mmCIF file of C-alpha atoms in Angstrom:
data_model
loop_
_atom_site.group_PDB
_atom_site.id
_atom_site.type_symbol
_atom_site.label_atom_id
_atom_site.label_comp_id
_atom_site.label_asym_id
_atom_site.label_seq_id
_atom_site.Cartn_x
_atom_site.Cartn_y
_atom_site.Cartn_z
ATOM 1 C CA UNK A 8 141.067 420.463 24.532
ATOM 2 C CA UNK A 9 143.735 423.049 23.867
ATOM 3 C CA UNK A 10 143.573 425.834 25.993
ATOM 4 C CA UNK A 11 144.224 429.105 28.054
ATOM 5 C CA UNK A 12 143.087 428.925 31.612
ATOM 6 C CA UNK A 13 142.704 431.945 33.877
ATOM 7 C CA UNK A 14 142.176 431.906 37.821
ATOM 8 C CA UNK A 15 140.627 433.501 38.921
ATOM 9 C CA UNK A 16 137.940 435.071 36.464
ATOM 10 C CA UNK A 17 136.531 437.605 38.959
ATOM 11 C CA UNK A 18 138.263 439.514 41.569
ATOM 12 C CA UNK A 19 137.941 442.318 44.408
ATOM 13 C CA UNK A 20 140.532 443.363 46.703
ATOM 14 C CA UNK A 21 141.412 446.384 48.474
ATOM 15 C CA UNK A 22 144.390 448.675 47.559
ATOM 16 C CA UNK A 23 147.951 446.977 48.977
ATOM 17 C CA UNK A 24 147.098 443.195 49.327
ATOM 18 C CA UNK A 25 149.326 440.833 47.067
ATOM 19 C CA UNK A 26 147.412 439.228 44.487
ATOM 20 C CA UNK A 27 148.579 436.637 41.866
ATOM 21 C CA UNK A 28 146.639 435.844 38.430
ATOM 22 C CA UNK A 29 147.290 432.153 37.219
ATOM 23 C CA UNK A 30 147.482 431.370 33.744
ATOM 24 C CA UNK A 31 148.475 428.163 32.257
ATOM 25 C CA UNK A 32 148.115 426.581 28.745
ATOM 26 C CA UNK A 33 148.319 422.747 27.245
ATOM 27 C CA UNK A 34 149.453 423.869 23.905
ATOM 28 C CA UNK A 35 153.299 423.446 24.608
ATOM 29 C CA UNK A 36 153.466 427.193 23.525
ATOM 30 C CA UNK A 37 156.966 429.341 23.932
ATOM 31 C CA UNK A 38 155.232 432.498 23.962
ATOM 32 C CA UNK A 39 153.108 433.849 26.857
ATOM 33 C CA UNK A 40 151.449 437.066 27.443
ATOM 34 C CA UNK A 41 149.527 439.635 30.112
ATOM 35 C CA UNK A 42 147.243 442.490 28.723
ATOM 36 C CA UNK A 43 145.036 444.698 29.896
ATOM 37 C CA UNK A 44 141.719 445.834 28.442
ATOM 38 C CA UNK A 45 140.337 449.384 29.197
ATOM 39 C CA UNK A 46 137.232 450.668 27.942
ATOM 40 C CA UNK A 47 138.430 452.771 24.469
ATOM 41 C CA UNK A 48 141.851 451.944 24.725
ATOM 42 C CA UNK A 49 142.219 448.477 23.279
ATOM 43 C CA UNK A 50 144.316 445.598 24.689
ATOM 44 C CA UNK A 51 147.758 446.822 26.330
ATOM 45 C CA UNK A 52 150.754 444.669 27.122
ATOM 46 C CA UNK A 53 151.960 444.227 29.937
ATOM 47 C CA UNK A 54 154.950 441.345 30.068
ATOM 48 C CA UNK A 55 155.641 438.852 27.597
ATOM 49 C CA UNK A 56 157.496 435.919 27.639
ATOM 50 C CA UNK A 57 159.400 434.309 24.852
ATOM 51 C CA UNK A 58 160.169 431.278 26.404
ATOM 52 C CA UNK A 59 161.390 429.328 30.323
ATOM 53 C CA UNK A 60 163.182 431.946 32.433
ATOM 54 C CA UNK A 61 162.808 434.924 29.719
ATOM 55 C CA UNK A 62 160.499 437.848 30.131
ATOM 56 C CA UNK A 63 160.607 441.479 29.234
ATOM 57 C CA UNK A 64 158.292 443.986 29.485
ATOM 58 C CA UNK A 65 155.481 445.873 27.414
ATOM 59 C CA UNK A 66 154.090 448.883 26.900
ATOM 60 C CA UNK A 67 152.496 449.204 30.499
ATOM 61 C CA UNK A 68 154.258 447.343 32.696
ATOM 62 C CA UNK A 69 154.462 449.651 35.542
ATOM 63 C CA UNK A 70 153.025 448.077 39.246
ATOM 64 C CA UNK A 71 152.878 444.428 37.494
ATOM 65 C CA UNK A 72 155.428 441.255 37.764
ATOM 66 C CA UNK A 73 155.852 438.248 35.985
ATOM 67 C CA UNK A 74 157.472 434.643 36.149
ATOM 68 C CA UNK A 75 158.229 432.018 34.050
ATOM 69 C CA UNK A 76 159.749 428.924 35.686
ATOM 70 C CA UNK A 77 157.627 426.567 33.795
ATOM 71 C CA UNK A 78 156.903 426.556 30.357
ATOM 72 C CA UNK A 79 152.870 425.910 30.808
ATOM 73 C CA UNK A 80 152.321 428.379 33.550
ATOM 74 C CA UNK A 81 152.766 432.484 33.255
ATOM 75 C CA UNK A 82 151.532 434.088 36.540
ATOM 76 C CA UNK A 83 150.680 437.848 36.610
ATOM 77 C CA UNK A 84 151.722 439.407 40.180
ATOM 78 C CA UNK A 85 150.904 442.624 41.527
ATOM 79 C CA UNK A 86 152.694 443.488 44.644
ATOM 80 C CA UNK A 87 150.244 446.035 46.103
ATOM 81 C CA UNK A 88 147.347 446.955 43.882
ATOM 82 C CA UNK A 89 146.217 450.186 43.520
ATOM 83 C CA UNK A 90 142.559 451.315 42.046
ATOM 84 C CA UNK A 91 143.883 452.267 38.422
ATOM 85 C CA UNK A 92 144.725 448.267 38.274
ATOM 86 C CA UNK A 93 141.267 447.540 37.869
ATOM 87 C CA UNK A 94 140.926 446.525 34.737
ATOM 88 C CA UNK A 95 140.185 443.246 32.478
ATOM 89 C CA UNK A 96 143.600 441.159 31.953
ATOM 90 C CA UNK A 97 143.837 438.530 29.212
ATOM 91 C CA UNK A 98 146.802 436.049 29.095
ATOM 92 C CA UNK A 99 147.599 434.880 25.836
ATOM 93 C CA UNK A 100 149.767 431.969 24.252
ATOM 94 C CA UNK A 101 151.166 431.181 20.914
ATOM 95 C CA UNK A 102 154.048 428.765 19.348
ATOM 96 C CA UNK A 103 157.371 430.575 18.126
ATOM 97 C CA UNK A 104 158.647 428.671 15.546
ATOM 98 C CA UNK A 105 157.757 430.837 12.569
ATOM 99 C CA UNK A 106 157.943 434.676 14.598
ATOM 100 C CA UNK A 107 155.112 437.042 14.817
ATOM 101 C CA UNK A 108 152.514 435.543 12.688
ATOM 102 C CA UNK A 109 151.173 433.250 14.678
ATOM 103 C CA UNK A 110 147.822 433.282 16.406
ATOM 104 C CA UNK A 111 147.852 434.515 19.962
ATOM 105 C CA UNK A 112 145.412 432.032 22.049
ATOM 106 C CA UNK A 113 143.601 434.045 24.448
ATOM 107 C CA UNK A 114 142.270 432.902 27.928
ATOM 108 C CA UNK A 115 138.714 434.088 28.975
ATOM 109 C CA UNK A 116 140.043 437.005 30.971
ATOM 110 C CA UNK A 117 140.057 438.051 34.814
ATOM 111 C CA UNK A 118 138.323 440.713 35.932
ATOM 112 C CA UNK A 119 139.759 442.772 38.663
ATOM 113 C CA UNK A 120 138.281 445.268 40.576
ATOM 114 C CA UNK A 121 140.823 446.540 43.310
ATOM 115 C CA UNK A 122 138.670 449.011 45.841
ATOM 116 C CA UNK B 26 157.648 453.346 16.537
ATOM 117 C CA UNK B 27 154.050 451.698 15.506
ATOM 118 C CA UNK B 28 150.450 451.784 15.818
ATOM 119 C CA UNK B 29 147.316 450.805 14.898
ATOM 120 C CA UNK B 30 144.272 453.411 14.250
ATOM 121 C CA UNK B 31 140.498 452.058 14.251
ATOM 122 C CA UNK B 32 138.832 454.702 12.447
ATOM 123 C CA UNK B 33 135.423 453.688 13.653
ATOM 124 C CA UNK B 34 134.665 453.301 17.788
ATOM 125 C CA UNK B 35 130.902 451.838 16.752
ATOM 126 C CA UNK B 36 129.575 450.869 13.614
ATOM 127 C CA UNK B 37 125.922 450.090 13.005
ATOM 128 C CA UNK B 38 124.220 448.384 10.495
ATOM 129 C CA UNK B 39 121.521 445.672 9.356
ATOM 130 C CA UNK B 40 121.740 442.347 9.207
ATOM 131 C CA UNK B 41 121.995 441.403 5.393
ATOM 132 C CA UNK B 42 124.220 444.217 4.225
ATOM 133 C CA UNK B 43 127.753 444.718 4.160
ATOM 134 C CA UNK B 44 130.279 445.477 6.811
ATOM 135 C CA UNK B 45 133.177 447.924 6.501
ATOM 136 C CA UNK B 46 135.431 448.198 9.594
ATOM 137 C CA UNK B 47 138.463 450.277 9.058
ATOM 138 C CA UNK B 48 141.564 450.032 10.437
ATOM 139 C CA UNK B 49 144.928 452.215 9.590
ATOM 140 C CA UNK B 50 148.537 451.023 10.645
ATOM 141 C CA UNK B 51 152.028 452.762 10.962
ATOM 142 C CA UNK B 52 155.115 450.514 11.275
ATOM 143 C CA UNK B 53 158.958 450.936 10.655
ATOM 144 C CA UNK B 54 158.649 447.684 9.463
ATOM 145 C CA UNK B 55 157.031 445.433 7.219
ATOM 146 C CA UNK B 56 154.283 444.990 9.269
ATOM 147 C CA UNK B 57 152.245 441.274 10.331
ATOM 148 C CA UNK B 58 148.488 442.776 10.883
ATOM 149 C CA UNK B 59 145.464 441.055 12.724
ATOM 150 C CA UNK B 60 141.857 441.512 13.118
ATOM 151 C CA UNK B 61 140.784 439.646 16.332
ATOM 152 C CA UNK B 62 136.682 440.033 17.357
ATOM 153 C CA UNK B 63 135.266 439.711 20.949
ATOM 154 C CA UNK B 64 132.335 438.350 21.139
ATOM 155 C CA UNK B 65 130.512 439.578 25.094
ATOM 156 C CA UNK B 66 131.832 438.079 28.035
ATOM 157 C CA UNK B 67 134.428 436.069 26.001
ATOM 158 C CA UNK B 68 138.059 435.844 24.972
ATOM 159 C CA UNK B 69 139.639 437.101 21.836
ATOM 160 C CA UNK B 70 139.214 435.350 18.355
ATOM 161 C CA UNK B 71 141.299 435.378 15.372
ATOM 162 C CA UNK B 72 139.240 436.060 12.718
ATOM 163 C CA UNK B 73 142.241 436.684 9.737
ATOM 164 C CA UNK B 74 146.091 437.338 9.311
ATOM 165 C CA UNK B 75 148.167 439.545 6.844
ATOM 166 C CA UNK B 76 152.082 437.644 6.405
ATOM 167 C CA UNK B 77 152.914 439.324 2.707
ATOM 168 C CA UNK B 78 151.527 436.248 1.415
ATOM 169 C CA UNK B 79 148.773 437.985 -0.462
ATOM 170 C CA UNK B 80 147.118 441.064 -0.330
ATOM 171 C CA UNK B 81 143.536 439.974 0.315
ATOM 172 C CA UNK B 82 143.255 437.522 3.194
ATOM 173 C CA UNK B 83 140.231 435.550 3.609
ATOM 174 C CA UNK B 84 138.767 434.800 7.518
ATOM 175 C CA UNK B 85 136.369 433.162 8.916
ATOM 176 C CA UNK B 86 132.611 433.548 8.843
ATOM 177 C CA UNK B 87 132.953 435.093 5.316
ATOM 178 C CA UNK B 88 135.449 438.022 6.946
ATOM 179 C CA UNK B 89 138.417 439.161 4.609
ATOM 180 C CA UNK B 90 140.574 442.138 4.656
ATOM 181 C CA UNK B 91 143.015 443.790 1.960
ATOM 182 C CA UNK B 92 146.576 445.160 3.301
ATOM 183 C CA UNK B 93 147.086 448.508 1.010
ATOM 184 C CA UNK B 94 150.515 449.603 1.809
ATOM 185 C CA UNK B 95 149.973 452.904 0.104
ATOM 186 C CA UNK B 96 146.620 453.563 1.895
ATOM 187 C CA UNK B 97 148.663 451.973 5.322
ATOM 188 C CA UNK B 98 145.089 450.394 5.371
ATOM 189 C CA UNK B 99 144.130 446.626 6.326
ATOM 190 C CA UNK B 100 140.262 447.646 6.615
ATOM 191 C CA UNK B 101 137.675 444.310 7.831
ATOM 192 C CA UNK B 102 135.147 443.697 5.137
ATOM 193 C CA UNK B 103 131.822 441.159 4.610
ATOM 194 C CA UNK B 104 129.347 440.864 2.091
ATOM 195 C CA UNK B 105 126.313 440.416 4.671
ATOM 196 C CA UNK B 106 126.014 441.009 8.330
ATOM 197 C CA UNK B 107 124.685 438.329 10.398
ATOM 198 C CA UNK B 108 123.256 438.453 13.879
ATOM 199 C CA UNK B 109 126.114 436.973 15.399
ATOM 200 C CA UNK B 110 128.711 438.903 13.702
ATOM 201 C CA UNK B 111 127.873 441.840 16.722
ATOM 202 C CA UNK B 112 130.655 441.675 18.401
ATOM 203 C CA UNK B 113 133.580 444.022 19.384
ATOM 204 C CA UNK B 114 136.636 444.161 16.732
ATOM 205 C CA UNK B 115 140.414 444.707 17.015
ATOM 206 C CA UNK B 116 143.068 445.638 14.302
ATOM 207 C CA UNK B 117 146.427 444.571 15.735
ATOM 208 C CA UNK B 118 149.905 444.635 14.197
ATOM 209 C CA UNK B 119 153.256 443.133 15.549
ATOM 210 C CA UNK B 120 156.663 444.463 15.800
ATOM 211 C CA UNK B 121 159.737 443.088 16.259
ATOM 212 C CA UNK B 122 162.097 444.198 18.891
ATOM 213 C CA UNK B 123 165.477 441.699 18.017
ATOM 214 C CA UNK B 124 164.530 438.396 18.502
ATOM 215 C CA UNK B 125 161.334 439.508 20.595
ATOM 216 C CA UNK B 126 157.419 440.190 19.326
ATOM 217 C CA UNK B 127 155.369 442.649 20.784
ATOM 218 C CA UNK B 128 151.684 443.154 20.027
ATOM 219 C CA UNK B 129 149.877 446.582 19.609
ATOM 220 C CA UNK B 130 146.394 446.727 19.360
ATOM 221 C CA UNK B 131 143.784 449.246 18.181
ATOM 222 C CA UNK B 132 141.408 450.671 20.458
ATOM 223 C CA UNK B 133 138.417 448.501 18.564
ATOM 224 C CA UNK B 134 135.181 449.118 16.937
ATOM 225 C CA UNK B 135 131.825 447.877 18.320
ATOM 226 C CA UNK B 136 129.810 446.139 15.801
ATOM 227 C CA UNK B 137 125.940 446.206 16.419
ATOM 228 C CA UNK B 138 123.654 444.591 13.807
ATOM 229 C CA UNK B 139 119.903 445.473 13.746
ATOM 230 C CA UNK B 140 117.419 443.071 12.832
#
């Protein structure tokens, strides 16, 4: 089944301890994405990747990291959380070939809660 | 610079009549536009795409939308609510950045439908 995975789907920590959100898709898709969902405020980006070893940021990517060593596999880091990080993140996936029309695949979404 | 307005932040209404989400948009460019829904406790759907193939674009579950570049409009439409349809909805147009895509969404509209 093609797919977006997220790990883990819930999550509480406490303000300064590394944490690392997986995401990983079987669609052979180029482009890979973080958001964040806040109540009233839509979905944010927060690092995209266009393809293997390319990333850039979004509109908020202030506190966050990203990787992108393998093509299936987009990790979200945050170094040392802080409490406005909790938040709902979605990673998202889509092919590149014909530019920004395609259909972002979204994973089910990790909650964070970061005390 | 671009963004996407949802006019509505909840819209009521009863199951057998129509639906009218709204949704404005500014871009510097010719503008790709999205409506993705949200069903509870899930991931993000597409439900339609604008591409300057046509003006009205048809979704699924009986969803279209018409892209009025005078109005800068793309507003969700459907003859008659269903149950299911409740649901949280997001406008969302890309922009290119060079060879890159970036994603902006609206802040959404929360559908309820009363039996």
């Amino acid at each position: 089944e093609a797919q977006v995975t997220q790990n883990p789907r819930y999550l509480i920590t406490v303000t300064g301890k590394k944490l690392t959100v997986t995401c990983s898709q079987n669609m052979n898709h180029e482009y890979m994405s973080w958001y964040r969902q806040d109540p009233g405020l839509g979905l944010r980006q927060i690092y995209y990747s266009m393809n293997v070893e390319v990333t850039d940021k979004g509109d908020v990517p202030e506190g966050y990291k990203v990787s992108r060593k393998e093509k299936r596999n987009f990790p979200l880091i945050l170094e040392s959380p802080s409490p406005n990080q909790t938040s709902l993140y979605f990673c998202a996936s889509s092919p590149r070939g014909t530019g920004p029309y395609n259909e972002q695949f979204f994973g089910p979404g990790t909650r964070l809660t970061v005390l | 610079a671009q963004s996407v307005t949802q006019l509505d932040s909840h819209v009521s209404v009863s199951e057998g009549t129509p639906v009218l989400l709204r949704c404005n948009y500014s871009s510097s460019y010719s503008p790709s536009l999205f409506w993705y829904v949200q069903h509870p406790n899930k991931g993000l759907q597409l439900l339609l795409k604008y591409t300057s193939a046509a003006t009205l674009v048809k979704g699924i579950n009986g969803f279209e939308a018409e892209f009025k570049k005078s109005e800068t409009s793309f507003h969700l439409t459907k003859p008659s609510a269903h149950m299911s349809d409740a649901a949280e909805y997001f406008c969302v147009v890309t922009r290119l950045s060079g060879s890159a895509r970036q994603l902006t969404f609206g802040s959404g509209t929360q559908l309820t439908v009363l039996p």
